[in-house]
Coordinates of C-alpha atoms in Angstrom, one line a residue:
Chain A
M1 CA -17.7 22.3 -10.0
I2 CA -20.5 19.4 -9.3
E3 CA -22.8 17.7 -11.2
L4 CA -24.9 15.0 -10.5
T5 CA -27.2 13.9 -13.2
D6 CA -30.7 11.9 -12.4
I7 CA -27.9 9.3 -10.2
R8 CA -29.6 6.0 -9.5
I9 CA -27.9 3.8 -7.3
T10 CA -28.8 0.5 -6.8
F11 CA -26.9 -2.3 -4.3
N12 CA -27.5 -6.1 -5.1
E13 CA -30.0 -5.2 -8.0
G14 CA -32.2 -8.2 -8.8
T15 CA -31.7 -9.9 -5.6
V16 CA -33.6 -10.6 -2.0
L17 CA -31.8 -7.7 -0.3
E18 CA -31.9 -5.3 -3.3
N19 CA -31.8 -1.6 -2.2
K20 CA -32.8 1.6 -3.6
A21 CA -29.9 3.5 -1.7
L22 CA -30.7 6.4 -4.4
R23 CA -32.9 7.1 -6.3
G24 CA -33.0 9.8 -9.1
V25 CA -30.7 12.9 -7.4
S26 CA -29.7 15.7 -9.4
L27 CA -27.2 18.2 -7.7
N28 CA -25.3 20.9 -8.5
I29 CA -22.8 22.1 -6.7
P30 CA -21.2 25.1 -8.2
E31 CA -17.1 26.2 -7.5
H32 CA -16.0 27.2 -4.2
E33 CA -19.8 26.1 -2.7
F34 CA -19.9 24.5 1.3
V35 CA -22.6 22.4 1.0
T36 CA -24.0 20.2 3.8
I37 CA -25.9 16.7 4.0
I38 CA -27.9 15.7 6.4
G39 CA -30.2 12.8 6.7
S40 CA -31.3 9.8 8.6
N41 CA -29.5 6.4 8.7
G42 CA -30.1 4.9 5.0
A43 CA -30.8 8.0 3.9
G44 CA -28.2 7.5 1.0
K45 CA -25.7 10.0 2.0
S46 CA -22.8 8.6 2.5
T47 CA -23.4 6.5 -0.7
L48 CA -24.4 10.5 -2.2
L49 CA -20.9 11.7 -1.7
G50 CA -19.4 7.4 -3.1
A51 CA -20.9 8.6 -5.7
V52 CA -19.1 12.0 -6.6
S53 CA -16.1 10.1 -4.9
G54 CA -16.5 6.6 -7.6
E55 CA -16.9 4.5 -4.1
A56 CA -20.5 3.8 -5.0
T57 CA -21.6 2.1 -8.3
I58 CA -23.6 3.8 -10.8
S59 CA -26.8 2.2 -12.2
D60 CA -28.2 5.3 -13.9
G61 CA -27.2 9.1 -14.3
M62 CA -24.6 10.7 -15.1
V63 CA -21.5 12.8 -12.7
K64 CA -19.2 15.2 -13.6
I65 CA -16.5 16.7 -11.5
D66 CA -15.3 20.0 -13.8
G67 CA -16.7 19.9 -17.0
A68 CA -15.5 16.4 -17.1
E69 CA -17.7 13.7 -17.0
V70 CA -16.8 10.6 -14.4
T71 CA -19.3 8.7 -14.3
S72 CA -17.3 5.4 -14.7
W73 CA -13.3 6.6 -13.8
P74 CA -12.3 4.6 -11.0
V75 CA -12.0 5.8 -7.7
Y76 CA -8.1 6.5 -8.1
K77 CA -8.7 8.3 -11.1
R78 CA -11.4 10.4 -9.9
A79 CA -9.3 11.6 -7.1
K80 CA -7.7 14.3 -9.2
Y81 CA -10.4 16.5 -8.4
A82 CA -11.2 15.1 -5.4
A83 CA -9.8 14.8 -2.2
R84 CA -11.4 13.1 0.9
V85 CA -11.6 13.0 5.1
F86 CA -13.0 9.7 5.9
Q87 CA -14.6 9.0 9.7
N88 CA -12.2 6.2 10.1
P89 CA -9.1 8.5 11.4
L90 CA -7.3 5.4 10.8
A91 CA -8.7 5.2 7.2
G92 CA -7.3 7.9 5.9
T93 CA -3.7 8.4 6.7
C94 CA -1.1 5.6 6.4
A95 CA 0.3 4.0 10.0
T96 CA 3.8 2.7 9.3
L97 CA 4.6 5.8 7.1
T98 CA 5.7 8.7 8.9
I99 CA 4.1 12.7 9.3
E100 CA 5.7 14.0 6.4
E101 CA 5.5 10.3 4.5
N102 CA 2.1 10.7 4.5
M103 CA 1.8 14.2 3.5
A104 CA 4.4 13.2 0.7
L105 CA 1.3 11.0 -0.6
A106 CA -1.4 13.1 -0.7
Y107 CA 0.9 16.2 -2.1
S108 CA 1.4 13.5 -5.1
R109 CA -2.5 13.2 -5.5
G110 CA -3.3 13.6 -9.4
K111 CA 0.0 13.9 -10.2
K112 CA 2.5 11.4 -12.0
R113 CA 4.3 9.3 -9.0
G114 CA 7.9 8.7 -10.1
W115 CA 11.2 8.4 -9.5
Q116 CA 11.9 11.6 -7.8
L117 CA 12.4 12.0 -4.2
A118 CA 9.4 11.6 -1.8
L119 CA 11.1 14.2 0.6
S120 CA 13.2 16.9 -0.9
G121 CA 13.7 20.0 1.4
K122 CA 11.8 22.6 -0.5
R123 CA 8.0 19.8 0.1
R124 CA 9.2 19.0 4.2
Q125 CA 8.7 23.3 4.0
L126 CA 5.5 23.5 2.9
F127 CA 4.6 20.2 4.9
R128 CA 6.1 22.4 7.8
E129 CA 3.7 25.3 7.0
R130 CA 1.0 23.9 6.0
I131 CA 0.9 22.1 9.2
A132 CA 1.7 24.5 11.9
M133 CA -2.0 26.0 10.6
L134 CA -2.4 23.4 13.3
K135 CA -0.9 24.5 16.7
L136 CA -0.7 20.9 17.7
G137 CA 3.2 21.1 17.4
L138 CA 3.3 18.5 15.0
E139 CA 5.7 20.9 12.6
D140 CA 8.6 19.7 15.2
R141 CA 7.3 16.3 14.7
L142 CA 7.4 14.9 11.1
G143 CA 9.4 12.5 11.0
D144 CA 7.3 10.2 13.7
S145 CA 5.2 7.6 12.0
I146 CA 1.2 9.0 11.5
G147 CA 0.6 5.5 14.2
L148 CA 1.4 7.7 17.0
L149 CA -1.0 10.0 16.9
S150 CA -4.5 10.9 18.3
G151 CA -7.4 9.7 15.6
G152 CA -8.6 13.4 16.3
Q153 CA -5.3 14.3 15.0
R154 CA -5.2 12.0 12.0
Q155 CA -8.1 13.5 11.5
A156 CA -6.7 17.8 11.5
V157 CA -3.5 15.9 9.5
S158 CA -6.0 14.7 6.7
L159 CA -7.6 17.6 6.5
I160 CA -4.2 19.1 6.0
M161 CA -3.4 16.9 3.3
A162 CA -6.5 17.7 1.5
T163 CA -4.4 21.3 1.4
L164 CA -1.7 20.0 -0.5
S165 CA -2.3 19.1 -3.3
D166 CA -3.8 21.3 -6.5
S167 CA -7.6 19.9 -6.1
H168 CA -10.0 22.3 -4.8
L169 CA -12.5 19.8 -4.6
L170 CA -13.2 18.7 -0.5
L171 CA -15.3 15.3 0.0
L172 CA -15.8 14.8 4.1
D173 CA -17.6 11.7 5.3
E174 CA -18.9 12.4 9.3
H175 CA -14.8 13.1 9.3
T176 CA -16.1 13.9 12.7
A177 CA -18.0 11.0 13.9
A178 CA -15.9 9.4 15.9
L179 CA -14.4 11.8 17.5
D180 CA -15.2 13.0 21.1
P181 CA -17.2 16.4 21.6
R182 CA -14.1 18.5 21.8
M183 CA -11.9 17.1 19.1
A184 CA -14.9 17.4 16.9
A185 CA -15.2 21.0 16.9
F186 CA -12.1 21.3 17.2
I187 CA -11.9 19.4 13.9
L188 CA -15.2 21.2 12.4
D189 CA -13.8 24.7 13.3
L190 CA -10.7 23.3 11.6
T191 CA -12.7 22.3 8.6
S192 CA -14.9 25.8 8.2
R193 CA -10.7 27.8 8.4
V194 CA -8.7 25.3 6.3
V195 CA -12.6 26.4 3.0
K196 CA -11.8 29.5 3.5
E197 CA -7.9 29.8 2.7
F198 CA -8.0 27.1 -0.1
G199 CA -10.9 28.1 -1.6
L200 CA -11.8 24.9 -1.3
T201 CA -15.2 23.3 -3.1
V202 CA -17.1 21.2 -0.2
M203 CA -19.6 18.1 0.2
M204 CA -19.8 17.5 4.2
V205 CA -22.3 14.3 5.4
T206 CA -22.7 14.6 8.9
H207 CA -25.2 13.2 11.1
S208 CA -25.8 16.3 13.4
M209 CA -28.1 18.5 12.1
K210 CA -26.5 21.5 14.5
D211 CA -23.2 21.0 12.8
A212 CA -25.3 20.9 9.2
L213 CA -26.3 24.2 9.5
A214 CA -23.6 25.8 11.3
S215 CA -21.1 25.1 8.8
G216 CA -20.9 26.1 4.8
Q217 CA -23.5 28.3 3.4
R218 CA -25.8 25.2 1.8
T219 CA -28.2 22.1 3.7
V220 CA -29.4 19.6 1.2
M221 CA -31.8 16.9 3.7
L222 CA -32.0 13.6 1.5
H223 CA -34.5 10.8 2.8
Q224 CA -34.9 6.8 1.3
G225 CA -32.1 8.1 -2.0
Q226 CA -34.3 11.2 -3.1
I227 CA -33.6 15.9 -2.2
V228 CA -36.2 16.4 0.5
L229 CA -34.6 19.8 1.3
D230 CA -32.0 22.3 -0.7
V231 CA -31.7 25.2 1.0
S232 CA -29.5 28.2 0.8
G233 CA -29.0 31.7 2.1
A234 CA -31.5 33.4 3.5
E235 CA -34.2 31.0 3.7
R236 CA -31.9 28.7 5.8
D237 CA -29.8 31.6 7.9
K238 CA -33.4 31.6 8.8
L239 CA -33.5 27.8 10.0
D240 CA -32.3 26.4 13.4
V241 CA -32.2 22.8 14.6
A242 CA -35.9 22.8 15.6
H243 CA -37.3 23.2 12.0
L244 CA -35.1 21.5 10.6
L245 CA -36.2 18.4 13.0
E246 CA -40.1 19.4 12.5
M247 CA -39.2 19.4 8.5
F248 CA -37.7 16.2 8.7
N249 CA -40.0 14.6 10.8
R250 CA -42.9 16.3 8.2
V251 CA -41.4 14.5 5.7
R252 CA -41.5 11.3 7.3
G253 CA -44.9 11.7 8.7
E254 CA -46.0 12.0 5.2
E255 CA -44.5 8.8 4.5
L256 CA -46.0 7.3 7.3
A257 CA -49.6 8.4 5.8
D258 CA -48.1 7.4 2.2
D259 CA -47.7 4.3 4.2
S260 CA -51.3 4.0 5.7
L261 CA -53.1 4.7 2.0
L262 CA -51.1 1.6 0.8
L263 CA -51.9 -0.4 3.3
A264 CA -55.2 0.6 3.8
Chain B
M1 CA 35.0 -24.8 9.2
S2 CA 37.5 -23.7 6.0
L3 CA 37.9 -20.9 4.9
F4 CA 36.6 -22.2 1.5
A5 CA 33.5 -23.3 2.9
F6 CA 33.1 -20.2 4.5
L7 CA 33.6 -17.5 1.6
G8 CA 31.7 -19.7 -0.2
T9 CA 28.2 -19.5 2.4
L10 CA 29.0 -16.1 2.5
E11 CA 28.7 -16.0 -1.5
I12 CA 25.8 -17.6 -1.1
G13 CA 24.7 -15.7 1.5
L14 CA 25.0 -13.2 -0.5
I15 CA 23.5 -14.4 -3.8
Y16 CA 19.9 -15.3 -1.8
G17 CA 20.0 -12.4 -0.4
L18 CA 18.8 -10.6 -3.5
V19 CA 15.8 -13.3 -3.0
A20 CA 15.0 -12.2 0.3
L21 CA 14.9 -8.4 -0.7
G22 CA 12.8 -10.1 -3.5
V23 CA 10.9 -11.7 -0.6
Y24 CA 10.6 -8.1 1.8
L25 CA 9.1 -6.1 -1.4
T26 CA 6.1 -8.7 -1.4
F27 CA 6.0 -9.9 2.1
R28 CA 6.4 -6.8 4.1
V29 CA 5.9 -4.3 1.6
L30 CA 3.3 -5.8 -0.8
D31 CA 1.6 -7.5 2.2
F32 CA 1.4 -10.5 -0.6
P33 CA 2.6 -13.8 0.8
D34 CA 3.9 -14.6 -2.9
L35 CA 5.4 -17.9 -3.6
T36 CA 5.9 -17.3 -7.6
V37 CA 9.6 -17.0 -6.4
D38 CA 9.6 -20.9 -6.0
G39 CA 9.0 -21.1 -10.1
S40 CA 11.3 -17.7 -10.5
F41 CA 14.3 -18.7 -9.2
P42 CA 15.0 -21.5 -11.2
M43 CA 14.0 -20.3 -13.8
G44 CA 15.9 -17.8 -13.9
G45 CA 19.2 -20.0 -13.7
A46 CA 17.3 -21.6 -16.7
V47 CA 17.5 -19.0 -19.1
A48 CA 20.6 -17.8 -17.5
A49 CA 22.3 -21.5 -18.7
T50 CA 20.4 -22.2 -22.0
A51 CA 21.3 -18.8 -22.8
I52 CA 24.7 -18.7 -22.2
V53 CA 24.9 -22.5 -23.6
A54 CA 23.2 -20.8 -27.4
G55 CA 26.3 -18.6 -26.9
V56 CA 24.8 -15.5 -25.7
N57 CA 26.7 -13.0 -24.1
P58 CA 26.9 -13.7 -19.7
W59 CA 25.2 -10.1 -18.7
L60 CA 23.5 -10.3 -21.2
A61 CA 21.6 -13.8 -20.3
T62 CA 21.7 -12.4 -16.9
G63 CA 19.3 -9.6 -18.2
F64 CA 17.0 -12.3 -19.6
A65 CA 17.4 -14.1 -16.1
I66 CA 15.6 -10.5 -15.0
L67 CA 12.9 -10.6 -16.8
A68 CA 11.7 -14.1 -17.7
G69 CA 11.8 -13.5 -13.7
A70 CA 9.5 -10.2 -13.6
A71 CA 6.9 -12.0 -15.7
C72 CA 7.0 -15.2 -13.9
G73 CA 5.2 -12.6 -10.9
L74 CA 3.5 -10.2 -13.7
V75 CA 1.3 -13.7 -14.5
T76 CA 0.8 -14.1 -10.5
A77 CA 0.1 -10.6 -10.4
F78 CA -2.6 -11.0 -13.2
L79 CA -4.0 -13.5 -11.7
A80 CA -4.4 -12.0 -8.6
V81 CA -5.3 -8.1 -9.5
R82 CA -7.0 -9.0 -12.5
C83 CA -8.7 -12.8 -12.5
G84 CA -9.4 -11.5 -8.5
I85 CA -7.6 -15.5 -7.5
L86 CA -6.7 -15.6 -3.8
H87 CA -3.0 -13.9 -3.5
L88 CA -1.3 -17.3 -2.1
L89 CA -3.2 -19.7 -5.0
A90 CA -2.3 -17.0 -7.8
S91 CA 1.4 -17.1 -6.6
I92 CA 1.4 -21.2 -6.1
L93 CA -0.4 -21.7 -9.3
T94 CA 2.2 -19.9 -11.0
M95 CA 4.9 -21.5 -8.7
I96 CA 3.5 -24.9 -10.5
A97 CA 3.5 -23.8 -14.0
A98 CA 6.7 -22.3 -13.9
F99 CA 8.2 -25.8 -13.3
S100 CA 6.7 -27.1 -16.1
I101 CA 8.1 -24.4 -18.3
N102 CA 12.1 -24.4 -17.1
I103 CA 11.7 -27.9 -18.7
R104 CA 10.6 -27.0 -22.1
I105 CA 13.3 -23.6 -21.2
M106 CA 15.9 -26.0 -20.9
G107 CA 14.4 -29.3 -22.8
R108 CA 15.8 -31.0 -20.1
P109 CA 15.4 -30.8 -17.0
N110 CA 18.9 -29.5 -16.0
I111 CA 22.6 -27.6 -17.6
A112 CA 25.6 -27.9 -16.4
L113 CA 27.6 -24.6 -17.0
L114 CA 31.3 -26.3 -17.2
G115 CA 33.4 -24.9 -19.6
E116 CA 31.2 -21.9 -20.0
N117 CA 31.9 -18.1 -20.3
T118 CA 30.2 -16.7 -17.2
I119 CA 29.8 -12.9 -15.0
F120 CA 32.0 -14.6 -13.3
T121 CA 34.8 -16.1 -16.2
S122 CA 34.8 -12.7 -17.0
I123 CA 37.0 -11.8 -13.9
E124 CA 38.7 -14.2 -13.8
K125 CA 40.9 -12.6 -17.1
F126 CA 42.1 -9.9 -14.8
G127 CA 44.3 -12.5 -12.7
I128 CA 41.9 -12.2 -9.6
D129 CA 41.4 -15.2 -7.5
P130 CA 37.7 -16.9 -8.0
L131 CA 37.8 -17.7 -4.3
Y132 CA 37.4 -14.1 -4.0
G133 CA 36.6 -12.0 -7.3
N134 CA 33.4 -14.9 -7.0
L135 CA 32.4 -12.9 -3.4
G136 CA 33.7 -9.9 -4.9
M137 CA 31.1 -10.0 -7.8
V138 CA 28.2 -10.7 -5.8
F139 CA 29.1 -8.6 -3.3
V140 CA 29.1 -5.5 -5.7
I141 CA 25.8 -6.7 -7.0
V142 CA 24.3 -7.2 -3.9
L143 CA 25.6 -3.9 -3.2
L144 CA 24.1 -2.0 -6.1
V145 CA 20.7 -3.7 -6.2
A146 CA 20.2 -2.4 -2.4
F147 CA 20.6 0.8 -3.5
L148 CA 19.2 1.0 -5.5
I149 CA 15.3 -0.3 -3.8
L150 CA 15.8 1.8 -1.1
R151 CA 16.2 4.3 -3.4
L152 CA 13.4 3.0 -5.0
L153 CA 11.3 3.2 -2.1
S154 CA 11.8 6.8 -1.1
S155 CA 10.7 7.7 -4.3
D156 CA 7.2 9.0 -5.2
F157 CA 7.0 5.3 -6.4
G158 CA 8.2 3.8 -3.4
L159 CA 5.6 5.8 -1.3
A160 CA 2.8 4.8 -3.4
L161 CA 4.1 1.2 -2.8
R162 CA 5.1 1.1 0.4
A163 CA 1.3 2.8 1.0
T164 CA -0.1 -0.1 -1.3
G165 CA 1.0 -3.1 1.2
V166 CA -0.9 -1.3 4.7
N167 CA -3.9 0.6 3.4
D168 CA -5.0 0.0 -0.6
A169 CA -8.1 2.3 0.1
M170 CA -5.8 5.4 1.4
V171 CA -3.9 4.9 -1.5
A172 CA -6.6 4.5 -4.2
A173 CA -8.5 7.9 -2.4
Q174 CA -5.1 9.5 -2.9
G175 CA -4.5 8.9 -6.8
G176 CA -2.6 5.5 -6.7
S177 CA -3.8 2.5 -8.3
V178 CA -3.5 -0.5 -6.2
G179 CA -3.4 -3.4 -9.3
Y180 CA -0.4 -1.1 -11.1
Y181 CA 1.5 -1.3 -7.5
T182 CA 1.0 -4.7 -7.0
Y183 CA 1.5 -5.2 -11.2
V184 CA 5.4 -3.6 -10.2
G185 CA 5.8 -5.0 -7.0
L186 CA 5.5 -8.1 -8.6
A187 CA 7.4 -7.9 -11.1
L188 CA 10.3 -6.6 -9.1
S189 CA 10.5 -8.8 -6.5
N190 CA 10.9 -11.9 -8.5
G191 CA 12.9 -9.7 -11.6
L192 CA 14.9 -9.9 -8.3
V193 CA 14.5 -13.9 -7.6
G194 CA 15.6 -14.4 -11.6
L195 CA 18.4 -12.4 -10.7
A196 CA 19.5 -15.0 -8.2
G197 CA 18.6 -17.5 -9.1
A198 CA 20.8 -16.6 -12.8
L199 CA 24.2 -16.2 -10.1
F200 CA 23.2 -19.4 -8.6
T201 CA 23.6 -20.8 -11.0
M202 CA 26.7 -19.5 -13.1
S203 CA 28.2 -19.7 -10.2
N204 CA 27.5 -23.7 -9.4
S205 CA 28.2 -24.3 -13.4
F206 CA 25.0 -26.0 -12.8
A207 CA 20.8 -24.9 -13.8
D208 CA 18.8 -27.7 -11.7
V209 CA 15.2 -27.5 -12.2
T210 CA 15.0 -28.6 -8.2
S211 CA 17.0 -26.2 -6.8
G212 CA 13.8 -23.5 -6.8
V213 CA 12.1 -26.2 -4.0
G214 CA 12.1 -24.2 -1.5
T215 CA 13.6 -20.9 -1.6
I216 CA 10.5 -19.1 -1.1
V217 CA 11.1 -20.8 2.9
V218 CA 15.1 -19.3 2.8
G219 CA 13.9 -16.1 2.0
L220 CA 11.5 -15.5 4.6
A221 CA 14.1 -17.0 6.9
A222 CA 16.5 -14.6 6.1
V223 CA 13.9 -11.7 5.6
I224 CA 12.3 -12.4 10.0
L225 CA 15.8 -13.8 11.2
G226 CA 17.4 -10.5 10.0
Q227 CA 14.3 -8.0 11.1
T228 CA 14.3 -10.1 14.8
L229 CA 18.0 -9.2 15.1
L230 CA 18.2 -6.1 14.1
S231 CA 14.8 -3.9 14.0
G232 CA 14.3 -0.3 13.4
R233 CA 11.8 1.9 11.9
Q234 CA 14.9 3.0 8.9
L235 CA 13.8 1.8 5.3
W236 CA 18.2 0.8 4.7
V237 CA 18.5 -0.8 7.9
A238 CA 15.3 -2.7 6.7
V239 CA 17.2 -3.5 3.2
I240 CA 20.3 -4.0 5.7
A241 CA 18.8 -6.8 8.2
V242 CA 17.6 -8.6 5.4
I243 CA 20.4 -9.4 3.4
L244 CA 22.6 -9.8 6.9
G245 CA 19.6 -12.1 7.5
S246 CA 20.0 -14.1 4.6
I247 CA 24.1 -14.6 5.4
L248 CA 23.5 -15.9 8.7
Y249 CA 21.0 -17.7 8.4
R250 CA 23.6 -20.1 5.8
L251 CA 26.4 -19.7 8.2
A252 CA 23.8 -21.1 10.4
V253 CA 22.9 -23.9 8.5
A254 CA 26.5 -24.7 7.1
F255 CA 27.7 -24.2 11.1
A256 CA 25.4 -26.5 12.2
L257 CA 25.8 -29.6 8.7
S258 CA 29.7 -29.1 8.8
T259 CA 30.4 -29.8 12.9
G260 CA 28.1 -32.6 12.9
M261 CA 26.3 -31.0 15.7
F262 CA 23.9 -33.6 17.0
G263 CA 24.3 -36.0 14.2
M264 CA 23.0 -33.8 11.5
Q265 CA 23.4 -35.3 7.8
A266 CA 22.7 -32.3 4.8
S267 CA 19.2 -34.0 4.5
D268 CA 18.4 -32.6 7.9
L269 CA 18.5 -28.7 6.3
N270 CA 14.9 -28.2 6.0
L271 CA 13.9 -29.9 9.1
I272 CA 16.2 -26.4 10.8
T273 CA 15.3 -24.3 8.4
A274 CA 11.9 -24.6 9.2
V275 CA 12.2 -24.6 13.4
L276 CA 14.7 -21.7 12.5
V277 CA 11.8 -19.9 11.1
A278 CA 9.3 -21.1 13.6
A279 CA 11.6 -20.2 15.8
A280 CA 12.3 -16.4 14.4
L281 CA 8.5 -15.4 14.6
I282 CA 7.6 -16.5 17.9
V283 CA 10.6 -14.9 19.7
P284 CA 9.1 -11.8 19.4
K285 CA 5.7 -12.4 20.6
M286 CA 7.4 -14.2 23.5
K287 CA 9.1 -10.9 23.6
S288 CA 6.2 -9.2 24.4
K289 CA 4.4 -11.6 27.0
V290 CA 6.7 -11.3 28.6
R291 CA 7.4 -7.1 28.4
A292 CA 3.7 -7.2 29.1
K293 CA 4.3 -9.5 32.1
I294 CA 6.8 -8.2 34.1
S295 CA 4.7 -4.4 33.9
R296 CA 1.3 -6.1 35.2
R297 CA 3.9 -7.5 38.0
K298 CA 4.9 -3.5 38.9
T299 CA 1.7 -2.6 38.4
K300 CA 0.9 -4.2 41.4

């Protein structure tokens, strides 16, 4: 589904602010796999997601989605393949449009947007069915402006919006980070339900090691723009947060040791 | 105000209703402050007048005017999207350039259309009094345009256009090219303004290169006035409000000038407009401030 080959991304190349966000990351994600991505601040988690979504300009390497080489494609063209949910609940929806209008926008993702009415009876029926999955009572408020909803509700709608189009790839960029713990748990549970029901392939960036291990089938840890851990299956099942934290510290420790060697 | 003056004011108000619709599309829907209209309005008039004098069918000439207006919009969109020039500045550049181009089109600063065929003279043959005929014709055209705009904004395309002005990152994430919607939105808006320019010229039997001065302010005044008086979330309310705002603006100005109230003269028009727009912008803010004050008092 996703093939990343030796991706290198450098911000502000050739200036004093030069920042090598990704230094040769290769990652293959087969269809229906749910991968969680962790790492400390500045490890390159979001940049990795940006490499897939098109948000980050790739300096070197190749990105393939569904067999198509998309390395130089802009964001809007890649949207055909991937739905996204952002960290900021306000970013993924359009505040002045109604819930159903937002859903209609997502329904046409990757399709030609023409003269056809955005809200037909048939579409409304589909939107009503899908949003009923949330059990938030939103199916009776489809005509309300989405700006009236709370951040958590908007994230929930964003997740449902991701299921309306034909693509089967979902990119989640710390999509529970801005929510209160109860809502975050709800959204995370909803994510697993939606992914299962629609057979999605997922890349989920998260700060929480607990969430990273609890969701999905595979976990990738990034550090300083490189993959330092890639576990799945039985090996991953054995891991708990304490293990992960230990590994995390070990990686950082080694790096410190390297530095001390350099400085010596 | 005489009946003749009243009907004439209604007609001008309706014609500028098209300008207001164009300004609504850019300022409100696309969130793109576009001053191109000061150039595309006289360009519509210039193209229509030149074509008619050259013997072109007046309806076809009107079509050319729409295309010319749309071309102005495309130039502004190109400067803003492709060249990354600040939106406001890009539109000012097009506006300035259009002034020279309009004189080139006409070959001189103005053209008289007296005795020429226009879309208005074509209905006089049926024996309709031009006093009502012109107004009726403009009314039908504006109604048709309003319906088409409403239909467009309700379509898949229109939805993406509306979202572009609010959350362009989301539009991109949903597979819409923000640049594309900016191009089409500006072309559409200025095409409408070109149409208004052509109608204005044919109604007055006169095309003048300076007729565009202040078009943007009049359009903006109509949008703000209309939406202040008639607010609502639905699209059709907004579209009607904008056209109504244009008519009300014209009536208010005509009334103020004709009664000689406060000793005003025609050249005070710009001052009145500025005061009117400023007032319409301030009133909603004052309203919410007063409301906040009242609710604060209640909670005390």
